[in-house]
Structure formats: structure tokens, C-alpha cells
């Protein structure tokens, strides 16, 4: 087997996947990238034994170098900033040029059946969630490359920290604007990364052409999440309709996120749960309550 290339390994999901690959003793065949020279040292230290290189997916040449002798590639693109009409074609060209890629694994977040033509331009302009992935997926489908998708049409549990941790810590309140509330499925980043590490470390033929949808058995509105926090932390946490904390954490991206939520609060309603995580990992999926308990120090 050639090298496994994890693009953007400074990122949450890609970094966790690279960590799990290292735990499987795969660090010697691992190549991790950052687009920023200043992150290289941190990457080398975190993934000792792996090769750390700079690769910018807006720079086809740097991608071509990073793809040399690579048999597996992981692509997780960030919300808000990614122009998939440039990034995905660059990745496809570099993978074709390398000629050694047996599996390109791409993270998606697309409710089943949703395509770019279903989404008004104002939503696509948010470059967030499905609005990114509906651009990338058809390009990858048409590329002729051996592609596999891990699709997460749900919220990832690290959002608990992003959106709620600061207010819960300071005032025992869980605040978000009520217009963004929905009955959502939540999937742990640890389960997503474990699935991605498994797919990358098994024979490619087992996964080429597959799409693994990672969902959850239960749905939670904000009041339900607050109740879980109260139960697991052992003190009352109230859900409050307030946008101040979100404004502060999102800065200039606040308005785009609110536009995105107008799509997201509706689009994932009909997602059907499948037991993909336990089937692939051979262990139970992490629940939202268990995640809160395991990470309680972030909220206390
Ligand atoms: N939040 C949710 O509930 C949720 C749910 C489902 C799916 N998702 C999806 O999850 C994805 C985000 O995952 P994440 O939070 O793990 O991402 P992330 O932490 O934002 O990481 C993305 C990485 O991409 C790298 N990157 C940025 N620009 C680059 C460039 N020009 N060239 C190469 N690499 C570049 C960055 O590394 P450097 O800066 O070091 O280059 C960064 O660490 C999105 O696609 C989102 O739609 C999110």
C-alpha cells in the first residue's frame, strides 16, 4: 500500500482521523498537510513518524507534489471559505496526475437526494454544509476516480463546544436564536473519524463507490439538549432564545450562518436513521448524553 494523504490535517475531523490512523501504527505511511507554513511544526509534532508537508488546494502544483506515491486520500473542506468549483477540480487533477490513488475519501453533509439545482443561490453563496458538498459530489462522481463518501447529514457533536460551551460555563445558559432550532440528529466526531480511519486502512476495493451515511437514532431540539446537559452535569441548564453568544463567536460569518440555517433547519427533516456506525465499527455509536459526560470539563 502507498501513502495515505490526509489533507488539512490541522482540521478537527481530518486531524482526528489522522490521529486514529497513527494509533493503528500507520504513521509511517501517513502524509499530513496544512496550507500554512506556520502550522507545519505543530503538525510534525502531533503526528510524529508521519510526513508533514505544505499543500494548498488552490495551488494545483502543491497538491500534485503532496499526491506523489499516494494510494489513499482524505478530503474534508471547511465551511464558509471553500470554493469547491476550484478546490475539487484541483484535487481531481492532482489525483489523476499521481496515477496511484486507489481510494479518495470525501466527507459530505447532504440530505439524501439534494442537488445544487434544489438550492437557491443565496444558500449556495453561504458555502456552508450541503451548499459546499452538492458542488463537490457531482464533480467527484464524474471524475472517474475511485471515490468513497462519508456523508453526515446531521450536526457533529463538536458543535456543543462551538455554540454552547462558553455560555454554559459562564451563566449555566444554553443560548441560540430560536429561529435556528430544529429536531436534529447529532453524530460524534469520534465516530466519524473512526469510520474514516477504518475506510482508509482497509482494502480500497471494499469501499470504492460506497456512500456511508452516518446518522443518529434520536433527534434533539435545543430544549432537549439543555435537558441532557442538566441531567449529565447534575445542575439546571436552561435553553434561552438569545443570539449574543453566536454573534460573538461567528463574527463576520454570523449573517451567512443565519442564512444557512434557513436551509439547514428544513433540509435534514426527512433523513432516515441507519445503523451504519455500529455496523462499520462493531461497537455502539456514541450518544449525545455520553458525549456530554465524556467532555464535561468543557462545560463546567
Ligand atoms: N459542524 C457540523 O455540524 C457539520 C455537520 C456535518 C458536516 N460538516 C462538515 O464538516 C466540514 C468541516 O470539518 P472540520 O470542522 O473538521 O473542518 P476544519 O476544522 O475547519 O478543518 C478544515 C481544514 O482545511 C484546511 N484548509 C483550509 N484551507 C486550505 C487550503 N487552501 N488548502 C488546503 N487545506 C486547507 C485547514 O488547514 P490549514 O489552515 O492548516 O491549511 C483546516 O484545518 C465541512 O465540510 C462541514 O460542512 C459539519
mmCIF file of C-alpha atoms and ligand atoms in Angstrom:
data_model
loop_
_atom_site.group_PDB
_atom_site.id
_atom_site.type_symbol
_atom_site.label_atom_id
_atom_site.label_comp_id
_atom_site.label_asym_id
_atom_site.label_seq_id
_atom_site.Cartn_x
_atom_site.Cartn_y
_atom_site.Cartn_z
ATOM 1 C CA UNK A 1 0.000 0.000 0.000
ATOM 2 C CA UNK A 2 1.253 3.503 -0.818
ATOM 3 C CA UNK A 3 0.975 6.596 1.331
ATOM 4 C CA UNK A 4 -2.251 7.818 2.931
ATOM 5 C CA UNK A 5 -2.658 11.545 2.384
ATOM 6 C CA UNK A 6 -4.746 13.479 4.900
ATOM 7 C CA UNK A 7 -5.334 16.970 3.519
ATOM 8 C CA UNK A 8 -5.889 19.763 6.054
ATOM 9 C CA UNK A 9 -4.827 17.566 8.995
ATOM 10 C CA UNK A 10 -4.885 20.626 11.281
ATOM 11 C CA UNK A 11 -8.685 20.433 10.972
ATOM 12 C CA UNK A 12 -10.984 18.796 13.516
ATOM 13 C CA UNK A 13 -12.222 15.766 11.546
ATOM 14 C CA UNK A 14 -9.154 15.251 9.366
ATOM 15 C CA UNK A 15 -6.849 15.646 12.398
ATOM 16 C CA UNK A 16 -8.824 13.145 14.462
ATOM 17 C CA UNK A 17 -8.786 10.684 11.548
ATOM 18 C CA UNK A 18 -5.014 11.068 11.210
ATOM 19 C CA UNK A 19 -4.713 10.503 14.965
ATOM 20 C CA UNK A 20 -6.667 7.249 14.714
ATOM 21 C CA UNK A 21 -4.516 6.148 11.752
ATOM 22 C CA UNK A 22 -1.398 6.762 13.866
ATOM 23 C CA UNK A 23 -2.931 4.692 16.679
ATOM 24 C CA UNK A 24 -3.202 1.848 14.160
ATOM 25 C CA UNK A 25 0.575 2.100 13.625
ATOM 26 C CA UNK A 26 0.031 3.645 10.207
ATOM 27 C CA UNK A 27 2.109 6.769 10.878
ATOM 28 C CA UNK A 28 4.993 5.640 8.661
ATOM 29 C CA UNK A 29 2.727 5.574 5.618
ATOM 30 C CA UNK A 30 0.876 8.747 6.617
ATOM 31 C CA UNK A 31 1.367 12.113 4.911
ATOM 32 C CA UNK A 32 -0.420 15.048 6.553
ATOM 33 C CA UNK A 33 -0.793 18.518 5.104
ATOM 34 C CA UNK A 34 -1.518 22.102 6.031
ATOM 35 C CA UNK A 35 -1.862 25.025 3.637
ATOM 36 C CA UNK A 36 0.080 27.245 6.024
ATOM 37 C CA UNK A 37 3.818 27.003 6.594
ATOM 38 C CA UNK A 38 3.376 28.221 10.189
ATOM 39 C CA UNK A 39 1.290 25.097 11.017
ATOM 40 C CA UNK A 40 3.908 22.641 9.766
ATOM 41 C CA UNK A 41 5.841 22.365 13.031
ATOM 42 C CA UNK A 42 2.646 21.712 15.011
ATOM 43 C CA UNK A 43 1.611 19.058 12.512
ATOM 44 C CA UNK A 44 5.009 17.305 12.676
ATOM 45 C CA UNK A 45 4.861 17.259 16.468
ATOM 46 C CA UNK A 46 1.281 15.974 16.635
ATOM 47 C CA UNK A 47 1.862 13.208 14.095
ATOM 48 C CA UNK A 48 5.351 12.009 14.948
ATOM 49 C CA UNK A 49 6.580 9.489 12.385
ATOM 50 C CA UNK A 50 4.304 10.848 9.671
ATOM 51 C CA UNK A 51 5.464 13.094 6.848
ATOM 52 C CA UNK A 52 4.149 16.661 7.167
ATOM 53 C CA UNK A 53 4.046 18.879 4.079
ATOM 54 C CA UNK A 54 2.507 22.142 2.907
ATOM 55 C CA UNK A 55 -0.206 21.760 0.269
ATOM 56 C CA UNK A 56 -2.756 24.374 -0.752
ATOM 57 C CA UNK A 57 -5.733 23.062 -2.692
ATOM 58 C CA UNK A 58 -5.922 26.357 -4.600
ATOM 59 C CA UNK A 59 -2.392 25.592 -5.867
ATOM 60 C CA UNK A 60 -2.535 22.565 -8.149
ATOM 61 C CA UNK A 61 1.263 22.212 -8.179
ATOM 62 C CA UNK A 62 1.498 21.829 -4.406
ATOM 63 C CA UNK A 63 -1.287 19.239 -4.484
ATOM 64 C CA UNK A 64 0.496 17.280 -7.226
ATOM 65 C CA UNK A 65 3.634 17.083 -5.057
ATOM 66 C CA UNK A 66 1.613 16.035 -1.995
ATOM 67 C CA UNK A 67 -0.126 13.273 -4.014
ATOM 68 C CA UNK A 68 3.082 11.583 -5.165
ATOM 69 C CA UNK A 69 3.059 7.837 -4.317
ATOM 70 C CA UNK A 70 -0.265 8.207 -2.575
ATOM 71 C CA UNK A 71 -2.849 5.403 -2.608
ATOM 72 C CA UNK A 72 -5.462 6.899 -0.213
ATOM 73 C CA UNK A 73 -6.628 10.487 0.114
ATOM 74 C CA UNK A 74 -8.913 12.108 2.691
ATOM 75 C CA UNK A 75 -10.626 15.387 1.810
ATOM 76 C CA UNK A 76 -12.571 17.429 4.384
ATOM 77 C CA UNK A 77 -13.189 21.001 3.230
ATOM 78 C CA UNK A 78 -14.015 23.813 5.688
ATOM 79 C CA UNK A 79 -17.310 25.704 5.726
ATOM 80 C CA UNK A 80 -17.541 29.376 4.637
ATOM 81 C CA UNK A 81 -14.154 29.585 2.891
ATOM 82 C CA UNK A 82 -14.069 26.764 0.335
ATOM 83 C CA UNK A 83 -14.691 27.419 -3.363
ATOM 84 C CA UNK A 84 -15.492 23.845 -4.415
ATOM 85 C CA UNK A 85 -15.557 24.833 -8.092
ATOM 86 C CA UNK A 86 -11.782 25.348 -7.828
ATOM 87 C CA UNK A 87 -10.743 23.058 -4.963
ATOM 88 C CA UNK A 88 -12.412 19.840 -6.144
ATOM 89 C CA UNK A 89 -11.199 20.076 -9.781
ATOM 90 C CA UNK A 90 -7.665 20.758 -8.468
ATOM 91 C CA UNK A 91 -7.824 17.676 -6.233
ATOM 92 C CA UNK A 92 -9.190 15.564 -9.102
ATOM 93 C CA UNK A 93 -6.423 16.759 -11.474
ATOM 94 C CA UNK A 94 -3.694 16.084 -8.907
ATOM 95 C CA UNK A 95 -5.052 12.604 -8.145
ATOM 96 C CA UNK A 96 -5.233 11.751 -11.850
ATOM 97 C CA UNK A 97 -1.687 13.018 -12.352
ATOM 98 C CA UNK A 98 -0.392 10.891 -9.472
ATOM 99 C CA UNK A 99 -1.956 7.808 -11.087
ATOM 100 C CA UNK A 100 -1.572 5.803 -7.866
ATOM 101 C CA UNK A 101 -4.754 6.742 -5.992
ATOM 102 C CA UNK A 102 -6.851 3.670 -5.144
ATOM 103 C CA UNK A 103 -9.328 5.462 -2.887
ATOM 104 C CA UNK A 104 -10.339 9.094 -2.483
ATOM 105 C CA UNK A 105 -12.470 9.529 0.642
ATOM 106 C CA UNK A 106 -14.544 12.695 0.819
ATOM 107 C CA UNK A 107 -16.646 13.992 3.715
ATOM 108 C CA UNK A 108 -20.129 15.157 2.714
ATOM 109 C CA UNK A 109 -23.149 16.605 4.507
ATOM 110 C CA UNK A 110 -26.026 16.137 2.063
ATOM 111 C CA UNK A 111 -29.593 15.137 2.882
ATOM 112 C CA UNK A 112 -30.424 12.233 0.543
ATOM 113 C CA UNK A 113 -31.351 13.364 -2.963
ATOM 114 C CA UNK A 114 -30.478 17.073 -2.521
ATOM 115 C CA UNK A 115 -28.676 18.602 -5.515
ATOM 116 C CA UNK A 116 -27.270 22.064 -6.275
ATOM 117 C CA UNK A 117 -30.252 22.881 -8.509
ATOM 118 C CA UNK A 118 -32.566 22.471 -5.491
ATOM 119 C CA UNK A 119 -30.718 25.217 -3.604
ATOM 120 C CA UNK A 120 -31.333 28.929 -4.225
ATOM 121 C CA UNK A 121 -28.173 30.933 -4.950
ATOM 122 C CA UNK A 122 -28.356 32.757 -1.574
ATOM 123 C CA UNK A 123 -27.921 29.398 0.175
ATOM 124 C CA UNK A 124 -25.125 28.240 -2.147
ATOM 125 C CA UNK A 125 -23.340 31.545 -1.504
ATOM 126 C CA UNK A 126 -23.074 30.649 2.203
ATOM 127 C CA UNK A 127 -20.526 27.952 1.254
ATOM 128 C CA UNK A 128 -21.689 26.069 4.296
ATOM 129 C CA UNK A 129 -22.733 22.442 4.813
ATOM 130 C CA UNK A 130 -24.685 20.884 1.953
ATOM 131 C CA UNK A 131 -24.087 24.023 -0.111
ATOM 132 C CA UNK A 132 -20.427 23.025 -0.389
ATOM 133 C CA UNK A 133 -20.943 19.338 -0.817
ATOM 134 C CA UNK A 134 -23.580 19.431 -3.572
ATOM 135 C CA UNK A 135 -20.978 21.222 -5.715
ATOM 136 C CA UNK A 136 -18.151 18.784 -4.935
ATOM 137 C CA UNK A 137 -20.044 15.481 -5.214
ATOM 138 C CA UNK A 138 -21.066 15.623 -8.903
ATOM 139 C CA UNK A 139 -17.514 16.677 -9.833
ATOM 140 C CA UNK A 140 -16.104 13.676 -7.968
ATOM 141 C CA UNK A 141 -18.823 11.351 -9.334
ATOM 142 C CA UNK A 142 -17.869 12.357 -12.877
ATOM 143 C CA UNK A 143 -14.111 12.234 -12.261
ATOM 144 C CA UNK A 144 -13.745 8.509 -12.840
ATOM 145 C CA UNK A 145 -11.600 8.350 -9.696
ATOM 146 C CA UNK A 146 -12.165 5.602 -7.107
ATOM 147 C CA UNK A 147 -14.268 7.650 -4.688
ATOM 148 C CA UNK A 148 -15.953 6.800 -1.375
ATOM 149 C CA UNK A 149 -18.136 9.182 0.628
ATOM 150 C CA UNK A 150 -18.785 9.501 4.336
ATOM 151 C CA UNK A 151 -21.971 11.556 4.464
ATOM 152 C CA UNK A 152 -23.047 13.181 7.741
ATOM 153 C CA UNK A 153 -26.489 14.791 7.247
ATOM 154 C CA UNK A 154 -26.570 15.714 10.932
ATOM 155 C CA UNK A 155 -24.913 18.005 13.466
ATOM 156 C CA UNK A 156 -21.485 16.979 14.673
ATOM 157 C CA UNK A 157 -21.164 16.875 18.458
ATOM 158 C CA UNK A 158 -18.230 19.313 18.480
ATOM 159 C CA UNK A 159 -20.892 21.969 17.803
ATOM 160 C CA UNK A 160 -21.720 21.700 21.523
ATOM 161 C CA UNK A 161 -18.379 23.380 22.219
ATOM 162 C CA UNK A 162 -18.582 25.819 19.307
ATOM 163 C CA UNK A 163 -22.061 27.085 20.067
ATOM 164 C CA UNK A 164 -22.778 26.410 23.734
ATOM 165 C CA UNK A 165 -19.719 25.837 25.937
ATOM 166 C CA UNK A 166 -18.831 29.480 26.739
ATOM 167 C CA UNK A 167 -22.359 30.455 27.884
ATOM 168 C CA UNK A 168 -22.888 27.221 29.799
ATOM 169 C CA UNK A 169 -19.601 27.743 31.634
ATOM 170 C CA UNK A 170 -20.233 31.399 32.448
ATOM 171 C CA UNK A 171 -24.000 31.520 33.081
ATOM 172 C CA UNK A 172 -25.392 27.950 33.011
ATOM 173 C CA UNK A 173 -27.486 29.000 29.983
ATOM 174 C CA UNK A 174 -27.543 27.367 26.552
ATOM 175 C CA UNK A 175 -28.206 30.184 24.114
ATOM 176 C CA UNK A 176 -29.049 30.135 20.405
ATOM 177 C CA UNK A 177 -31.582 32.123 18.377
ATOM 178 C CA UNK A 178 -34.893 30.211 18.405
ATOM 179 C CA UNK A 179 -35.260 30.566 14.612
ATOM 180 C CA UNK A 180 -32.297 28.175 14.267
ATOM 181 C CA UNK A 181 -33.944 25.454 16.366
ATOM 182 C CA UNK A 182 -34.834 22.101 14.769
ATOM 183 C CA UNK A 183 -35.136 18.463 15.737
ATOM 184 C CA UNK A 184 -31.620 17.407 14.825
ATOM 185 C CA UNK A 185 -29.605 14.221 14.729
ATOM 186 C CA UNK A 186 -26.178 14.515 16.373
ATOM 187 C CA UNK A 187 -23.152 12.373 15.415
ATOM 188 C CA UNK A 188 -19.882 12.296 17.350
ATOM 189 C CA UNK A 189 -16.722 13.493 15.607
ATOM 190 C CA UNK A 190 -15.008 10.468 17.169
ATOM 191 C CA UNK A 191 -17.364 8.072 15.378
ATOM 192 C CA UNK A 192 -16.968 9.941 12.082
ATOM 193 C CA UNK A 193 -13.158 9.899 12.340
ATOM 194 C CA UNK A 194 -13.124 6.234 13.390
ATOM 195 C CA UNK A 195 -15.216 5.336 10.331
ATOM 196 C CA UNK A 196 -12.944 7.376 8.060
ATOM 197 C CA UNK A 197 -9.787 5.795 9.544
ATOM 198 C CA UNK A 198 -11.285 2.331 9.024
ATOM 199 C CA UNK A 199 -12.208 3.058 5.405
ATOM 200 C CA UNK A 200 -8.722 4.413 4.718
ATOM 201 C CA UNK A 201 -6.953 1.443 6.281
ATOM 202 C CA UNK A 202 -8.928 -1.395 4.666
ATOM 203 C CA UNK A 203 -8.611 -2.743 1.117
ATOM 204 C CA UNK A 204 -9.771 0.043 -1.208
ATOM 205 C CA UNK A 205 -11.995 -2.259 -3.299
ATOM 206 C CA UNK A 206 -14.227 -2.764 -0.246
ATOM 207 C CA UNK A 207 -15.151 0.928 -0.190
ATOM 208 C CA UNK A 208 -14.851 2.321 -3.728
ATOM 209 C CA UNK A 209 -18.252 3.529 -4.965
ATOM 210 C CA UNK A 210 -19.816 3.375 -1.489
ATOM 211 C CA UNK A 211 -21.528 6.195 0.422
ATOM 212 C CA UNK A 212 -21.792 5.723 4.168
ATOM 213 C CA UNK A 213 -24.483 7.912 5.714
ATOM 214 C CA UNK A 214 -23.783 8.482 9.412
ATOM 215 C CA UNK A 215 -26.926 9.444 11.300
ATOM 216 C CA UNK A 216 -28.333 9.068 14.835
ATOM 217 C CA UNK A 217 -31.266 7.171 16.311
ATOM 218 C CA UNK A 218 -32.586 10.173 18.249
ATOM 219 C CA UNK A 219 -33.320 13.782 17.405
ATOM 220 C CA UNK A 220 -32.971 16.701 19.797
ATOM 221 C CA UNK A 221 -34.331 20.265 19.756
ATOM 222 C CA UNK A 222 -32.409 22.854 21.825
ATOM 223 C CA UNK A 223 -34.665 22.335 24.890
ATOM 224 C CA UNK A 224 -33.910 18.588 24.725
ATOM 225 C CA UNK A 225 -30.159 19.280 24.555
ATOM 226 C CA UNK A 226 -30.455 21.618 27.570
ATOM 227 C CA UNK A 227 -32.254 18.855 29.466
ATOM 228 C CA UNK A 228 -29.441 16.432 28.629
ATOM 229 C CA UNK A 229 -26.871 18.967 29.861
ATOM 230 C CA UNK A 230 -28.871 19.364 33.096
ATOM 231 C CA UNK A 231 -29.059 15.600 33.644
ATOM 232 C CA UNK A 232 -25.441 14.844 32.809
ATOM 233 C CA UNK A 233 -23.856 17.851 34.549
ATOM 234 C CA UNK A 234 -26.186 17.489 37.547
ATOM 235 C CA UNK A 235 -27.379 21.116 37.647
ATOM 236 C CA UNK A 236 -30.058 23.051 35.749
ATOM 237 C CA UNK A 237 -29.034 24.375 32.321
ATOM 238 C CA UNK A 238 -31.749 26.450 30.647
ATOM 239 C CA UNK A 239 -32.176 26.936 26.907
ATOM 240 C CA UNK A 240 -32.574 30.680 26.187
ATOM 241 C CA UNK A 241 -33.509 32.342 22.872
ATOM 242 C CA UNK A 242 -30.568 34.764 22.527
ATOM 243 C CA UNK A 243 -28.139 35.449 19.663
ATOM 244 C CA UNK A 244 -25.411 37.397 21.503
ATOM 245 C CA UNK A 245 -23.046 34.469 22.060
ATOM 246 C CA UNK A 246 -23.475 33.248 18.479
ATOM 247 C CA UNK A 247 -22.784 36.754 17.126
ATOM 248 C CA UNK A 248 -19.644 36.970 19.237
ATOM 249 C CA UNK A 249 -18.302 33.564 18.185
ATOM 250 C CA UNK A 250 -19.166 33.821 14.469
ATOM 251 C CA UNK A 251 -18.042 37.429 13.907
ATOM 252 C CA UNK A 252 -18.312 38.331 10.200
ATOM 253 C CA UNK A 253 -19.805 34.914 9.364
ATOM 254 C CA UNK A 254 -22.901 35.479 11.533
ATOM 255 C CA UNK A 255 -25.236 36.650 8.744
ATOM 256 C CA UNK A 256 -24.129 33.871 6.377
ATOM 257 C CA UNK A 257 -24.666 31.294 9.100
ATOM 258 C CA UNK A 258 -28.179 32.610 9.756
ATOM 259 C CA UNK A 259 -28.946 32.377 6.014
ATOM 260 C CA UNK A 260 -27.542 28.833 6.033
ATOM 261 C CA UNK A 261 -29.777 27.904 8.991
ATOM 262 C CA UNK A 262 -32.867 28.887 6.975
ATOM 263 C CA UNK A 263 -31.963 25.992 4.653
ATOM 264 C CA UNK A 264 -30.498 23.615 7.246
ATOM 265 C CA UNK A 265 -33.399 23.714 9.729
ATOM 266 C CA UNK A 266 -35.672 22.333 6.994
ATOM 267 C CA UNK A 267 -33.444 20.206 4.767
ATOM 268 C CA UNK A 268 -32.490 17.428 7.200
ATOM 269 C CA UNK A 269 -36.012 16.740 8.467
ATOM 270 C CA UNK A 270 -36.562 13.623 6.355
ATOM 271 C CA UNK A 271 -33.178 11.963 6.916
ATOM 272 C CA UNK A 272 -33.770 8.333 7.911
ATOM 273 C CA UNK A 273 -31.512 6.735 10.523
ATOM 274 C CA UNK A 274 -29.447 3.681 9.621
ATOM 275 C CA UNK A 275 -27.142 1.738 11.946
ATOM 276 C CA UNK A 276 -24.093 2.406 9.773
ATOM 277 C CA UNK A 277 -21.749 3.390 12.624
ATOM 278 C CA UNK A 278 -22.184 0.201 14.717
ATOM 279 C CA UNK A 279 -22.185 -1.925 11.572
ATOM 280 C CA UNK A 280 -18.871 -0.499 10.416
ATOM 281 C CA UNK A 281 -17.175 -0.170 13.796
ATOM 282 C CA UNK A 282 -18.605 -3.211 15.571
ATOM 283 C CA UNK A 283 -19.374 -1.149 18.674
ATOM 284 C CA UNK A 284 -22.217 1.140 19.788
ATOM 285 C CA UNK A 285 -22.425 4.669 18.451
ATOM 286 C CA UNK A 286 -21.687 7.461 20.932
ATOM 287 C CA UNK A 287 -24.891 9.161 22.163
ATOM 288 C CA UNK A 288 -25.210 12.890 22.814
ATOM 289 C CA UNK A 289 -25.607 12.276 26.556
ATOM 290 C CA UNK A 290 -22.485 10.105 26.704
ATOM 291 C CA UNK A 291 -20.551 12.726 24.734
ATOM 292 C CA UNK A 292 -21.550 15.482 27.201
ATOM 293 C CA UNK A 293 -20.446 13.327 30.101
ATOM 294 C CA UNK A 294 -17.143 12.358 28.454
ATOM 295 C CA UNK A 295 -16.405 16.033 27.745
ATOM 296 C CA UNK A 296 -17.944 17.560 30.880
ATOM 297 C CA UNK A 297 -14.840 19.633 31.687
ATOM 298 C CA UNK A 298 -15.556 21.750 28.593
ATOM 299 C CA UNK A 299 -18.893 22.795 30.099
ATOM 300 C CA UNK A 300 -18.202 23.052 33.850
HETATM 301 N N1 LIG B 1 -20.495 21.354 12.051
HETATM 302 C C1 LIG B 1 -21.332 20.371 11.733
HETATM 303 O O1 LIG B 1 -22.271 20.058 12.479
HETATM 304 C C2 LIG B 1 -21.125 19.594 10.464
HETATM 305 C C3 LIG B 1 -22.015 18.558 10.180
HETATM 306 C C4 LIG B 1 -21.797 17.778 9.046
HETATM 307 C C5 LIG B 1 -20.731 18.075 8.217
HETATM 308 N N2 LIG B 1 -19.904 19.120 8.491
HETATM 309 C C6 LIG B 1 -18.812 19.403 7.553
HETATM 310 O O2 LIG B 1 -17.576 19.279 8.217
HETATM 311 C C7 LIG B 1 -16.603 20.014 7.440
HETATM 312 C C8 LIG B 1 -15.710 20.792 8.355
HETATM 313 O O3 LIG B 1 -14.930 19.875 9.094
HETATM 314 P P1 LIG B 1 -13.930 20.375 10.206
HETATM 315 O O4 LIG B 1 -14.676 21.216 11.188
HETATM 316 O O5 LIG B 1 -13.159 19.213 10.660
HETATM 317 O O6 LIG B 1 -13.027 21.352 9.344
HETATM 318 P P2 LIG B 1 -11.923 22.367 9.889
HETATM 319 O O7 LIG B 1 -11.575 22.061 11.292
HETATM 320 O O8 LIG B 1 -12.404 23.735 9.553
HETATM 321 O O9 LIG B 1 -10.652 21.967 9.019
HETATM 322 C C9 LIG B 1 -10.510 22.234 7.693
HETATM 323 C C10 LIG B 1 -9.032 22.255 7.367
HETATM 324 O O10 LIG B 1 -8.898 22.613 5.986
HETATM 325 C C11 LIG B 1 -7.598 23.151 5.827
HETATM 326 N N3 LIG B 1 -7.529 24.120 4.752
HETATM 327 C C12 LIG B 1 -8.076 25.353 4.732
HETATM 328 N N4 LIG B 1 -7.761 25.971 3.582
HETATM 329 C C13 LIG B 1 -6.986 25.116 2.885
HETATM 330 C C14 LIG B 1 -6.342 25.184 1.629
HETATM 331 N N5 LIG B 1 -6.415 26.290 0.869
HETATM 332 N N6 LIG B 1 -5.634 24.119 1.198
HETATM 333 C C15 LIG B 1 -5.536 23.000 1.974
HETATM 334 N N7 LIG B 1 -6.107 22.877 3.187
HETATM 335 C C16 LIG B 1 -6.835 23.928 3.624
HETATM 336 C C17 LIG B 1 -7.275 23.879 7.119
HETATM 337 O O11 LIG B 1 -5.935 23.587 7.452
HETATM 338 P P3 LIG B 1 -4.766 24.732 7.362
HETATM 339 O O12 LIG B 1 -5.401 26.018 7.799
HETATM 340 O O13 LIG B 1 -3.719 24.234 8.308
HETATM 341 O O14 LIG B 1 -4.343 24.723 5.954
HETATM 342 C C18 LIG B 1 -8.257 23.306 8.131
HETATM 343 O O15 LIG B 1 -7.631 22.762 9.266
HETATM 344 C C19 LIG B 1 -17.375 20.908 6.489
HETATM 345 O O16 LIG B 1 -17.284 20.364 5.197
HETATM 346 C C20 LIG B 1 -18.801 20.820 7.020
HETATM 347 O O17 LIG B 1 -19.766 21.036 6.024
HETATM 348 C C21 LIG B 1 -20.063 19.877 9.607
#
